[in-house]
Short mmCIF file of C-alpha atoms and ligand atoms in Angstrom, two decimals:
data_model
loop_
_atom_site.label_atom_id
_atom_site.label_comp_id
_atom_site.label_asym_id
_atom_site.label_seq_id
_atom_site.Cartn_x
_atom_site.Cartn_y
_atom_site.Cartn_z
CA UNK A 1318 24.84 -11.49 12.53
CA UNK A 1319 25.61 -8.47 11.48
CA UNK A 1320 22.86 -5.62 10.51
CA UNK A 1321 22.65 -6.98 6.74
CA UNK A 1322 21.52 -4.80 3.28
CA UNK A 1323 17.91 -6.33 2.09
CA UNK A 1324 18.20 -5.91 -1.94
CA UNK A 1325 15.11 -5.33 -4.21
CA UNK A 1326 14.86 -5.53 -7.62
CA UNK A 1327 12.69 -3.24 -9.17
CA UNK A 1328 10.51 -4.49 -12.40
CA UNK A 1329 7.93 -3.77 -14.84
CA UNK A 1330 5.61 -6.31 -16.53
CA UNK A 1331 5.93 -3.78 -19.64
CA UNK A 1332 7.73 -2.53 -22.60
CA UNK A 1333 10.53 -0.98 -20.39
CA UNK A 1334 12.53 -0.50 -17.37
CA UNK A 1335 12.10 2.31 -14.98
CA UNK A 1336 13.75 4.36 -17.67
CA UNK A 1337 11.21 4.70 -20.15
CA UNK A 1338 13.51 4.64 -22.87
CA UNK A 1339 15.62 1.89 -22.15
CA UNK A 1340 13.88 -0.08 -24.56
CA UNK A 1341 16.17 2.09 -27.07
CA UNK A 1342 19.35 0.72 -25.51
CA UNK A 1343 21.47 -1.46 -27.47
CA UNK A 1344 21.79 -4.07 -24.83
CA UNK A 1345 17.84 -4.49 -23.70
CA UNK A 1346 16.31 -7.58 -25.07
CA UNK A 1347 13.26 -6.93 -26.70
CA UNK A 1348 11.10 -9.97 -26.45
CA UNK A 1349 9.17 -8.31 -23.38
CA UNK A 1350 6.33 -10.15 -24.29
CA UNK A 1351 7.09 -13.69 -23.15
CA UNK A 1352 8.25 -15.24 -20.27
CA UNK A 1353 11.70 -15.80 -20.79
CA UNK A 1354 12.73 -12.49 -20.74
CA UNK A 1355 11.16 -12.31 -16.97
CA UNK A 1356 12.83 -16.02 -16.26
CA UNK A 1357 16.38 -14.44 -17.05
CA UNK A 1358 15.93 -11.28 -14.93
CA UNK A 1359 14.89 -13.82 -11.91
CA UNK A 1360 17.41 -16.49 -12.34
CA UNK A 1361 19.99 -13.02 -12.46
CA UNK A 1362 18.42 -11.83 -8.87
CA UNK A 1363 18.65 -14.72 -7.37
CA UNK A 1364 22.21 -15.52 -8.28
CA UNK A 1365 22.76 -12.40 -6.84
CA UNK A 1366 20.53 -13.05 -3.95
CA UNK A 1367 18.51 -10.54 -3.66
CA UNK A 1368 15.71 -11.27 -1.50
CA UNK A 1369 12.42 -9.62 -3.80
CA UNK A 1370 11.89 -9.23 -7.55
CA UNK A 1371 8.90 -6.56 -7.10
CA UNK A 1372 6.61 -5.45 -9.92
CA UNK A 1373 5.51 -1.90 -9.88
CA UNK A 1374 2.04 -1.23 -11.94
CA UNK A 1375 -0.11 1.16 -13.24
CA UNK A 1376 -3.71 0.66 -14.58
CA UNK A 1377 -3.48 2.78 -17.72
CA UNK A 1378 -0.44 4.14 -20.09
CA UNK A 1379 0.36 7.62 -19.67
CA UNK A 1380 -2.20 9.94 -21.70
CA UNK A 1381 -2.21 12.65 -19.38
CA UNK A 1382 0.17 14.95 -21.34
CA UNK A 1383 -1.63 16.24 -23.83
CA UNK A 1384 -4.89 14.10 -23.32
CA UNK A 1385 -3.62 11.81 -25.54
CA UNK A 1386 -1.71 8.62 -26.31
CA UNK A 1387 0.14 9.16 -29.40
CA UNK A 1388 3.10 10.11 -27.74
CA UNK A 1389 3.13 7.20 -25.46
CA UNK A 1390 2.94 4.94 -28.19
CA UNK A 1391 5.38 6.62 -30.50
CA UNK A 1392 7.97 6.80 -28.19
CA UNK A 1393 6.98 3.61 -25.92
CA UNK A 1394 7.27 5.25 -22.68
CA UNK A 1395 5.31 2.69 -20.60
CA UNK A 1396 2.67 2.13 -23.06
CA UNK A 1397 2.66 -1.35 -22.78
CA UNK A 1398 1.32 -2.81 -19.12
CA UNK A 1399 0.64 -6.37 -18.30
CA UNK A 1400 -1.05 -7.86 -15.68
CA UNK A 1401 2.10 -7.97 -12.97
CA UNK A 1402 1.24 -11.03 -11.27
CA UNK A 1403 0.86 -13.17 -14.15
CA UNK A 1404 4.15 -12.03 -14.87
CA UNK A 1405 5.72 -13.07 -11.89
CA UNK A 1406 4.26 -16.61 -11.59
CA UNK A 1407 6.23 -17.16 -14.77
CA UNK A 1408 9.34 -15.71 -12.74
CA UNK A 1409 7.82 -18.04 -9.82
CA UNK A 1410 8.60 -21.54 -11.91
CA UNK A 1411 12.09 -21.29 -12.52
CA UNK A 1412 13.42 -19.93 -8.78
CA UNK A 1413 13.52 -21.40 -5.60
CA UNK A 1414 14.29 -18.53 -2.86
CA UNK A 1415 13.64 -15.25 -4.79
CA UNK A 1416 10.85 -13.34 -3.07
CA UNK A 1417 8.19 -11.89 -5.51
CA UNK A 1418 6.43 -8.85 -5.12
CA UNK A 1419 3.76 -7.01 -7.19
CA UNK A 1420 1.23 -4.03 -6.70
CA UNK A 1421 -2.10 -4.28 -6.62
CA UNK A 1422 -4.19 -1.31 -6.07
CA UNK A 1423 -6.18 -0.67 -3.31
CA UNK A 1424 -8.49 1.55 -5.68
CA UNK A 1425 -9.73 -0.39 -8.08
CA UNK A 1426 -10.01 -3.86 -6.59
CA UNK A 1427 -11.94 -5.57 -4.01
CA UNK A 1428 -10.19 -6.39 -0.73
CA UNK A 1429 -11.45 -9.84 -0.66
CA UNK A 1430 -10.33 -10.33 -4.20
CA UNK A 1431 -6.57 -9.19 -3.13
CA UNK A 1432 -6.42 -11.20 -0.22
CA UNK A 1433 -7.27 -14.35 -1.96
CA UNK A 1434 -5.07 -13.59 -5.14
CA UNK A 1435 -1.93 -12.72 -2.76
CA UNK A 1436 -2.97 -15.28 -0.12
CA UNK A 1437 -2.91 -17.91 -3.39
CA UNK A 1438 0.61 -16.93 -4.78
CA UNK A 1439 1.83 -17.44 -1.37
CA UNK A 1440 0.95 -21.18 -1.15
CA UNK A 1441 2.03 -21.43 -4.88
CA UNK A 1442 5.44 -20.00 -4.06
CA UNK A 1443 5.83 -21.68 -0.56
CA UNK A 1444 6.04 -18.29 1.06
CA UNK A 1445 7.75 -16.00 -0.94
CA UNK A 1446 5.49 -13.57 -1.73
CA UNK A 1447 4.70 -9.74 -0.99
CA UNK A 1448 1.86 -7.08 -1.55
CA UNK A 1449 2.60 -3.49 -2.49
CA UNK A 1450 0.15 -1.34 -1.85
CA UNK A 1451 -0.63 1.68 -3.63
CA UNK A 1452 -3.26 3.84 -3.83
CA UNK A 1453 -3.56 4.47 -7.55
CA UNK A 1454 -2.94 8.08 -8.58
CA UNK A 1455 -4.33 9.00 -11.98
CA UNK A 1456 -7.12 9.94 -13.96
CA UNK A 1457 -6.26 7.46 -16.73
CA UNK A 1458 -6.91 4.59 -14.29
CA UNK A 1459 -9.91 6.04 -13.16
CA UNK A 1460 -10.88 5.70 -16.83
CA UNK A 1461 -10.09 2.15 -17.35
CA UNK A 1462 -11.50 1.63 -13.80
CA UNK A 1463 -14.96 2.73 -14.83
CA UNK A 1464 -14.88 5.88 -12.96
CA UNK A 1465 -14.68 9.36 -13.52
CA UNK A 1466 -11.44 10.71 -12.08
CA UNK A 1467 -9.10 9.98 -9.18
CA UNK A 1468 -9.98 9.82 -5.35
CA UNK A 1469 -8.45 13.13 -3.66
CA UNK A 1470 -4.67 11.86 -1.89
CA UNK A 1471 -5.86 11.72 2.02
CA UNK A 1472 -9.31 9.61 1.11
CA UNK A 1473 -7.28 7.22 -0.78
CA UNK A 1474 -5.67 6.60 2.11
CA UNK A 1475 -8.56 6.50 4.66
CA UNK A 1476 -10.26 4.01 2.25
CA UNK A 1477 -7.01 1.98 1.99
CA UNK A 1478 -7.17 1.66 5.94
CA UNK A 1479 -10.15 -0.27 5.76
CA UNK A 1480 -8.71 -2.26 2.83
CA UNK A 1481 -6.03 -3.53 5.02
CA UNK A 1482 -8.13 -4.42 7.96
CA UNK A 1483 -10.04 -6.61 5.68
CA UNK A 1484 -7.16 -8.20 4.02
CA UNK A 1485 -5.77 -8.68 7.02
CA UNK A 1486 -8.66 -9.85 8.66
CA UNK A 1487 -9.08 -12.64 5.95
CA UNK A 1488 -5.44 -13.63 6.20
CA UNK A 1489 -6.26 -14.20 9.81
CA UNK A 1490 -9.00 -16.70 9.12
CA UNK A 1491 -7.13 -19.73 9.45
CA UNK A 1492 -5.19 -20.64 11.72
CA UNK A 1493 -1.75 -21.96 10.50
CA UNK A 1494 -3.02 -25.46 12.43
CA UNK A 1495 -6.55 -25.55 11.03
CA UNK A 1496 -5.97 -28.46 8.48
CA UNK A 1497 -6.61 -31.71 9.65
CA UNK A 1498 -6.33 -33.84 6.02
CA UNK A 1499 -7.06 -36.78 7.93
CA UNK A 1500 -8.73 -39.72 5.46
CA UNK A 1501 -9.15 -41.75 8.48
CA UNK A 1502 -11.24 -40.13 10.51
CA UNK A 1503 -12.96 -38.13 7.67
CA UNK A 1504 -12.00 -34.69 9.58
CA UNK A 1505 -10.55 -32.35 6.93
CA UNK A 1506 -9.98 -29.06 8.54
CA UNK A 1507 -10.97 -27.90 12.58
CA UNK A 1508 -14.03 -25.90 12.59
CA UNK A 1509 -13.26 -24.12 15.39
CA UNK A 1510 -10.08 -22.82 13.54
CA UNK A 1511 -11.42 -21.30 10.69
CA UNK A 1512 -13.41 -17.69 11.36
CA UNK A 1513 -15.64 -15.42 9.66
CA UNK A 1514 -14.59 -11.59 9.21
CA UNK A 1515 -17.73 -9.98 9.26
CA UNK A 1516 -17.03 -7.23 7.87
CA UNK A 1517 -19.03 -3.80 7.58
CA UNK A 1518 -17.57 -0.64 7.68
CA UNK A 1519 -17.06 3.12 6.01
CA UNK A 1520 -16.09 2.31 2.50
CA UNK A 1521 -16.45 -2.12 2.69
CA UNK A 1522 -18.34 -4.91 3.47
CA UNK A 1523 -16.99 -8.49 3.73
CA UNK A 1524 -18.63 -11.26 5.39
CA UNK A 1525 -16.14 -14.30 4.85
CA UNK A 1526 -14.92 -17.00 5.87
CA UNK A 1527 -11.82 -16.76 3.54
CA UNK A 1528 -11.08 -19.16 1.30
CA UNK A 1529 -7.13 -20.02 1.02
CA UNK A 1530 -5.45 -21.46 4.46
CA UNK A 1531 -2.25 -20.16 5.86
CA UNK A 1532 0.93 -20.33 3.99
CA UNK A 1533 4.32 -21.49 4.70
CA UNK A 1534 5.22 -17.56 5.95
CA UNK A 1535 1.61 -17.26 7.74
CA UNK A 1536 0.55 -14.44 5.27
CA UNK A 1537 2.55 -12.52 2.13
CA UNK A 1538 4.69 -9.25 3.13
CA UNK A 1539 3.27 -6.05 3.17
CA UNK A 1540 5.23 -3.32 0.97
CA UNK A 1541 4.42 0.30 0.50
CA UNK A 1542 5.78 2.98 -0.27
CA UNK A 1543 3.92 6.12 0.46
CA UNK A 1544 5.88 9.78 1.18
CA UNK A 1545 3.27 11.88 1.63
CA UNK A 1546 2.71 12.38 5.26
CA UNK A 1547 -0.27 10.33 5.22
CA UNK A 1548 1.43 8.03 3.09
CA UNK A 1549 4.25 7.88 5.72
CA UNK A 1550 1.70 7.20 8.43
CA UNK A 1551 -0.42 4.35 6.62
CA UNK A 1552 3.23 3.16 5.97
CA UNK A 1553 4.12 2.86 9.80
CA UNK A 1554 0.76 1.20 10.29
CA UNK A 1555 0.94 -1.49 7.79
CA UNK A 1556 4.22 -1.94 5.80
CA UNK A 1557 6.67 -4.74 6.69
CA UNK A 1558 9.19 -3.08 3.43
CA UNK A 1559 8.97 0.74 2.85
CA UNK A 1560 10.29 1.84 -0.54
CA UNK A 1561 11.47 5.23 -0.59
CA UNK A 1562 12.46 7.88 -3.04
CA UNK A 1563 14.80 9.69 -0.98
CA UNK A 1564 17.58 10.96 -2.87
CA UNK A 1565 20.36 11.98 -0.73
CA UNK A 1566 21.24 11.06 2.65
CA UNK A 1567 19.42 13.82 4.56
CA UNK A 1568 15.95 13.37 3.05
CA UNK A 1569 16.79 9.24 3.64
CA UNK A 1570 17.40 10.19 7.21
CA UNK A 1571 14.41 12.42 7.49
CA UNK A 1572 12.08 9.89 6.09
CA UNK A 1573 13.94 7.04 7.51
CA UNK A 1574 13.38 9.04 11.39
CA UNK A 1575 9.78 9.87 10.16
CA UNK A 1576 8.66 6.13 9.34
CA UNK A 1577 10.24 4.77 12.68
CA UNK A 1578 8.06 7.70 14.80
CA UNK A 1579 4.96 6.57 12.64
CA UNK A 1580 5.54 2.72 13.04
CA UNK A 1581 6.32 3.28 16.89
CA UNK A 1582 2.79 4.55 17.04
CA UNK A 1583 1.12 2.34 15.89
CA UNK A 1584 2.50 0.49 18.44
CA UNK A 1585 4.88 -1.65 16.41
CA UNK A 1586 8.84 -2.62 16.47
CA UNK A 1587 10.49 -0.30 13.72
CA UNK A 1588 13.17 -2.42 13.72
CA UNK A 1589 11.07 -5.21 11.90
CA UNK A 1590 10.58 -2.81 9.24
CA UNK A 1591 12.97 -2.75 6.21
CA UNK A 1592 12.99 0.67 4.66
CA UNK A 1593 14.52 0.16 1.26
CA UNK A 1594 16.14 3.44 -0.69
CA UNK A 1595 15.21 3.66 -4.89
CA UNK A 1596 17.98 3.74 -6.44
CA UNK A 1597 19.57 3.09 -10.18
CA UNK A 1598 23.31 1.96 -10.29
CA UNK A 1599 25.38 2.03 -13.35
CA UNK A 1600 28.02 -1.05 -12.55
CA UNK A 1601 31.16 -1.77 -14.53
CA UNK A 1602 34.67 -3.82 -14.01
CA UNK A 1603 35.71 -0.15 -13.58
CA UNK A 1604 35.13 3.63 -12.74
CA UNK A 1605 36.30 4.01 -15.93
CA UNK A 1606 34.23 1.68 -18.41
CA UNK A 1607 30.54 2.63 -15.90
CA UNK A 1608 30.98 6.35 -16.86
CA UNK A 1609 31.13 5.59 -20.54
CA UNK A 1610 28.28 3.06 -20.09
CA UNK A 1611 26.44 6.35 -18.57
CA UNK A 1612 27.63 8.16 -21.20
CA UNK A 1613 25.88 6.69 -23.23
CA UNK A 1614 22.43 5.99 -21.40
CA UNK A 1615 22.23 9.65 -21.37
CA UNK A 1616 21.45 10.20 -24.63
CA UNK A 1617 18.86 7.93 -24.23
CA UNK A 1618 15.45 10.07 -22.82
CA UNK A 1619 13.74 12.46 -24.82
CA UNK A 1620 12.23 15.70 -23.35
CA UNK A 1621 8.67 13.77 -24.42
CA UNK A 1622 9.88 11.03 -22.18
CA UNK A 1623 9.52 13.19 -18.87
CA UNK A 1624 6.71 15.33 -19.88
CA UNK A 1625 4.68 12.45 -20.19
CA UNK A 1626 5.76 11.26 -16.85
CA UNK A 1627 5.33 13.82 -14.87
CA UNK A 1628 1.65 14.89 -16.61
CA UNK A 1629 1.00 11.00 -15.32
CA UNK A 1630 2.48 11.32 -11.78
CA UNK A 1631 0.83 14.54 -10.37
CA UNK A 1632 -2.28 14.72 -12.96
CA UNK A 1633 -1.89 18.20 -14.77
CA UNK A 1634 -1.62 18.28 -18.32
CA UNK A 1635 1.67 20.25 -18.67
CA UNK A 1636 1.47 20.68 -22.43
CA UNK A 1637 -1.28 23.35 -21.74
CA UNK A 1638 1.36 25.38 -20.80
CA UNK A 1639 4.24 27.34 -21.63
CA UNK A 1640 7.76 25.75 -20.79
CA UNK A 1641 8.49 28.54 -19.30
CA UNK A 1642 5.11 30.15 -17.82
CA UNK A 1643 5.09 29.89 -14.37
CA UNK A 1644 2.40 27.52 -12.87
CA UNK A 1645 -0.54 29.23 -11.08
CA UNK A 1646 -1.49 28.53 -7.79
CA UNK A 1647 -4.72 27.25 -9.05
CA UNK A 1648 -2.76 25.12 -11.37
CA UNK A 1649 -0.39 23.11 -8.36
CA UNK A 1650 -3.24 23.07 -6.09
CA UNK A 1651 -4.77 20.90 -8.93
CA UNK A 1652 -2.06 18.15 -8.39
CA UNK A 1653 -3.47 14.91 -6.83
CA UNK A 1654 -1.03 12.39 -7.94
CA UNK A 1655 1.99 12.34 -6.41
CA UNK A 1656 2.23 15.24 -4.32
CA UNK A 1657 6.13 14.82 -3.24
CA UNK A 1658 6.50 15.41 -7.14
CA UNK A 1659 5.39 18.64 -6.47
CA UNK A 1660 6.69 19.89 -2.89
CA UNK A 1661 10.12 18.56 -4.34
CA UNK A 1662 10.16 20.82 -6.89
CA UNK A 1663 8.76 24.04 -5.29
CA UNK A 1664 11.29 23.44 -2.66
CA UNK A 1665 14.43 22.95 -5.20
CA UNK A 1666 13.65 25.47 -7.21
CA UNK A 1667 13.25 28.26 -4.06
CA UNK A 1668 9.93 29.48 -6.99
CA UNK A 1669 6.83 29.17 -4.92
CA UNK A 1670 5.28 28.90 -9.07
CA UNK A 1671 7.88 26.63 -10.50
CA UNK A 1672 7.70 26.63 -14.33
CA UNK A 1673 7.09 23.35 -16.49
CA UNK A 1674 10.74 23.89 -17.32
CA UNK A 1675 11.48 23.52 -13.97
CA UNK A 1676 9.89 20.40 -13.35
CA UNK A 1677 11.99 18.50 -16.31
CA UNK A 1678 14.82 19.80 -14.88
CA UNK A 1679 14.42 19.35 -10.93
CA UNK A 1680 12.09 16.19 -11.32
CA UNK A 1681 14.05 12.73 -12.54
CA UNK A 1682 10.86 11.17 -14.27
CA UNK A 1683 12.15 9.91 -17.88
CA UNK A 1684 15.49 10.39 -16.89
CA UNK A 1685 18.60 8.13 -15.49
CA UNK A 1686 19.31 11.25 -13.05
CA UNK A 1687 20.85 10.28 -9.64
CA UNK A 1688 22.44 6.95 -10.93
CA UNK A 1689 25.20 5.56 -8.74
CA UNK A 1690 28.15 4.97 -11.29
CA UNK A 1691 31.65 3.42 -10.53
CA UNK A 1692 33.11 0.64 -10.04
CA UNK A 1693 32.69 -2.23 -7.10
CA UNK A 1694 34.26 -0.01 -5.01
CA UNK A 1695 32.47 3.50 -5.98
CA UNK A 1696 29.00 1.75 -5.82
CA UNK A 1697 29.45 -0.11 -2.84
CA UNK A 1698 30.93 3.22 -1.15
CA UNK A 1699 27.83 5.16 -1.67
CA UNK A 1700 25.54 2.03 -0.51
CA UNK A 1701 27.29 1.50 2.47
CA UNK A 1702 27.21 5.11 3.39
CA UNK A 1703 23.29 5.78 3.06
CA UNK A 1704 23.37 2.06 4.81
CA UNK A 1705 25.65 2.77 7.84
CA UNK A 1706 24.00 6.16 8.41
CA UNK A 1707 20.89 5.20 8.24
CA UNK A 1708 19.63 6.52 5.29
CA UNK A 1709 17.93 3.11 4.26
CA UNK A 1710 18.22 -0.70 5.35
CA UNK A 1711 18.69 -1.48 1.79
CA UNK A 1712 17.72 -0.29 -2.13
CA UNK A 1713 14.63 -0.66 -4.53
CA UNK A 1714 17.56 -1.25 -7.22
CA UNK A 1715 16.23 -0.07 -10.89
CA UNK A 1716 17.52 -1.00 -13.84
CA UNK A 1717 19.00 1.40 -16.80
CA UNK A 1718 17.68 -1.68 -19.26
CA UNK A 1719 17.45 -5.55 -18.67
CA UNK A 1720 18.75 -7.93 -18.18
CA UNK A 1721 22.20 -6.28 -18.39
CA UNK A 1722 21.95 -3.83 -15.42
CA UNK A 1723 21.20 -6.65 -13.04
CA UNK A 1724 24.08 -8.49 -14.31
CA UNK A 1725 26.30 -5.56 -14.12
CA UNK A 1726 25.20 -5.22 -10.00
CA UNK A 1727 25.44 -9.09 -9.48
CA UNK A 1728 28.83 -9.31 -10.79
CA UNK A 1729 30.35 -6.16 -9.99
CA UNK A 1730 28.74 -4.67 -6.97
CA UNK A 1731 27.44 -7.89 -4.68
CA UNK A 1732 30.66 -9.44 -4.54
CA UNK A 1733 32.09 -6.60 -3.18
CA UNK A 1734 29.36 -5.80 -0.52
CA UNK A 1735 29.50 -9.75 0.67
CA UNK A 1736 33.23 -9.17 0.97
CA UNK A 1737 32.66 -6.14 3.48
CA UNK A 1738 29.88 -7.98 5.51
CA UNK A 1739 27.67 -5.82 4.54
CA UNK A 1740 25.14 -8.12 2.48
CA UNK A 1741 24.53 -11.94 3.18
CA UNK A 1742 26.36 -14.58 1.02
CA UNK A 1743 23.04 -16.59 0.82
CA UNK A 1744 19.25 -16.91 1.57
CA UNK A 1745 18.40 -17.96 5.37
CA UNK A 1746 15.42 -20.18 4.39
CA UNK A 1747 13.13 -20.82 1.86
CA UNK A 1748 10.16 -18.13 2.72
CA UNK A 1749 10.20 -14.52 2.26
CA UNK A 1750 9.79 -13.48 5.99
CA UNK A 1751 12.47 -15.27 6.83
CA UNK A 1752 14.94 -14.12 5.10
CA UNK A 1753 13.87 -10.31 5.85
CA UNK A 1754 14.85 -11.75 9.35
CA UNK A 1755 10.62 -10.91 10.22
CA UNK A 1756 8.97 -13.33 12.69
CA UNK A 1757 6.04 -15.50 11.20
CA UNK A 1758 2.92 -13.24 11.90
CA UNK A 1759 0.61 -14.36 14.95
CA UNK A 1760 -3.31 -14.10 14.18
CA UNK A 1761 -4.56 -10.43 15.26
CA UNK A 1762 -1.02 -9.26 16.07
CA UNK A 1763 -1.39 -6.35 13.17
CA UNK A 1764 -4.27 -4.44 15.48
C1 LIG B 2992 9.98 2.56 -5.19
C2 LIG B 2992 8.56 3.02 -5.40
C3 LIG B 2992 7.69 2.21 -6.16
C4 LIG B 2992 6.37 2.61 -6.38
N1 LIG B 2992 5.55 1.83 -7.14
C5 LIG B 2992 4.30 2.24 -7.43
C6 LIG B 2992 3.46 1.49 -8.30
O1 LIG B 2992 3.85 0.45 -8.79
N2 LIG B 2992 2.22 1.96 -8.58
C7 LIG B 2992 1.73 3.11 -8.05
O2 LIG B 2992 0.59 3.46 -8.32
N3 LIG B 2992 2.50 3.85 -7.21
C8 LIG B 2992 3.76 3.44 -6.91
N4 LIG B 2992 4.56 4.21 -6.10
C9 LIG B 2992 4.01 5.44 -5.54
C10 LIG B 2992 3.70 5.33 -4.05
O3 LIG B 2992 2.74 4.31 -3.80
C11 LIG B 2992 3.17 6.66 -3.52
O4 LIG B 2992 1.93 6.98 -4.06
C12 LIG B 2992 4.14 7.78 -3.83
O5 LIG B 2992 5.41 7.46 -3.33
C13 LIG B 2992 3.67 9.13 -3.29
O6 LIG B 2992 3.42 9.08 -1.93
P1 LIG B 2992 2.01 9.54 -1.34
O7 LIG B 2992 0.99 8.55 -1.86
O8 LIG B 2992 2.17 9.44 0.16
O9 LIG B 2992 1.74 10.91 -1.83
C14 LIG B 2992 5.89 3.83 -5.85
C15 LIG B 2992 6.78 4.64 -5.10
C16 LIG B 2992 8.09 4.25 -4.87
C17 LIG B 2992 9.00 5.15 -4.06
#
């Protein structure tokens, strides 16, 4: 078959979409709170066959802007955060081929508790579900977390190495052949099949043996998105789907290049690797009726919106500046959230000391900036094209509210990229891995 699209959808277990004010839309149903709202997005995905419904978190609202919360809460922009997996166990009951995928922090939790949470949801979803791992960014989940204040970018990253080997490790315990579940003879699972990690290193000790045996995939998928350059490189270690936030077709390229180089050494097969493009896509019947729709969604955000945002993503309070007083050195060498946030800007704006202004106006946080609008044809154009040239293997789609946006996509755009061969008509089995077209993981093969 033909190189096929691999099609995310891209959730929150919260008060909003991606868009932080698309709770204000006319169209978003507002009953966030209980499961059926989840249940519709899913049964929408999976008529439109995407492969993963993926949860993004974060451990605290935004209260970096002004060292407060007021704002958040006034304006809802993300205040509201549930735990993502309980979420998506609810999404879980009522599909049957849908991959789900949630975050969990490396951070904040315990490898062994991870593993056995992720390793769990796999058996309960008979191999449908995925890991993202992030390395959490901000001072606000530090808070929560019972520490002081964020671990500095590159450590994060060094201590999430370790994380993995662990959570791998324990994933590894059982072999897929280890239960026996034999009344007869008494024997319930082979001894000499089930291992203890051991465990002691840097930053984590586990001893083992794990708890949960194989699943139907072997182990859950391992997503990540990291951009930094050590985020790219932990990404070509671990990640089996790479989310990126590349834009345009020449950063998609660059990153696209970069992740391949970084997967090949670490010694594995890039081509196993789906790297999936974030994108938002306005969808209509026509070119037409989508640009009113965006019309319309862009009178949505609030300037509060993205200064909250961004004060969250790289960790500098912006509102103790001027919107127009050029940031210090001092002041961006500060930044330890999201440091692409940054370089992005500096490098947009040709300022070495962009201003605050300039970071609402380069930065897309809080806005629906970028969105893909058309028709079948104009959306499936611009997909096919970062697609074909290698931009991406497929999208991170987010949604401008829900469930509407997904409908929009399902019913406008998929049709149309199924009718150029371009995105498969159905699932290829009932686990995750398979229909990402991965092989089902061998014991030790990730070292
Ligand atoms: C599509 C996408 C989804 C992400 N979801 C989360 C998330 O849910 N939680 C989080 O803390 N970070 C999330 N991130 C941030 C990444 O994990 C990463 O920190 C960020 O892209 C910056 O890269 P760096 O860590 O290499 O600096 C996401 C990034 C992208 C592109």
């Amino acid at each position: 078959m033909n190189r096929q699209m691999v099609m995310v959808g891209f959730l929150q277990a919260q008060n909003c979409t991606n868009l932080p004010s698309s709770w204000r839309h006319p169209e978003s149903r507002t009953d966030f709170l209980s499961p059926d709202y989840y249940q519709e997005i899913a049964r929408v995905l999976e008529a439109g066959k995407f492969h993963l419904a993926f949860f993004d978190d974060r451990l605290a609202m935004p209260d970096r802007y002004g060292g407060d919360h007021a704002h958040t809460v006034e304006y809802g922009i993300r205040c509201v955060k549930m735990d993502p997996i309980a979420v998506m166990m609810t999404m879980a009951a009522v599909t049957e081929r849908l991959g789900l995928g949630s975050t969990y922090s490396t951070t904040y939790y315990e490898p062994f508790h991870v593993a056995r949470m992720f390793a769990t949801i796999d058996l309960m979803t008979k191999g449908r579900a995925a890991w993202n791992v992030v390395t959490s960014v901000n001072d606000g989940e530090a808070l929560n977390m019972g520490r002081s204040e964020a671990i500095e970018h590159d450590l994060r990253y060094d201590r999430a190495d370790e994380f993995m080997e662990i959570v791998l490790g324990h994933w590894d315990a059982w072999d897929d052949d280890a239960l026996i579940i034999d009344k007869t003879s008494g024997r319930f699972a082979d001894p000499a099949k089930v291992r203890r990690l051991d465990h002691a290193g840097k930053f984590y000790r586990s001893r083992g043996p794990f708890t949960v045996p194989r699943s139907a995939q072997g182990h859950p998928v391992i997503i990540q998105a990291g951009q930094s350059g050590r985020g790219l490189r932990f990404a070509g270690r671990w990640a089996e789907v790479i989310f990126s936030s590349a834009a345009n077709m020449r950063r998609g390229r660059e990153i696209y290049t970069a992740l391949h180089a970084e997967a090949e050494r670490a010694g594995r097969d890039p081509n196993l690797i789906s790297i999936c493009s974030s994108i938002t896509t306005v969808a209509a019947a026509t070119k037409a009726e989508a640009e009113d729709k965006m019309a319309a969604l862009e009178k949505l955000p609030l300037e509060i919106d993205a200064l909250s945002l961004l004060a969250e993503g790289v960790n500098f309070d912006f509102a103790a500046k001027d919107l127009d007083e050029p940031l210090s050195d001092a002041d961006l060498a500060s930044f330890s959230g999201m440091l692409t946030i940054r370089d992005s800007v500096i490098q947009a704006s040709g300022k070495r000391n962009p201003t605050t202004r300039d970071f609402i106006r380069l930065n897309n946080r809080g806005k629906v900036e970028g969105a893909i609008v058309g028709g079948p044809k104009e959306v499936a154009d611009k997909l096919e094209e970062l697609f074909v040239g290698r931009a991406c293997d497929g999208f991170v789609v987010g949604a401008t509210h829900v469930p509407g946006a997904y409908a929009d996509f399902v019913t406008h755009v998929v049709p149309e990229l199924q009718r150029r061969g371009l995105y498969h008509r159905d699932y290829t089995g009932p686990t995750l891995r398979e229909n990402l077209g991965l092989p089902h993981p061998t014991i030790g093969d990730w070292k």
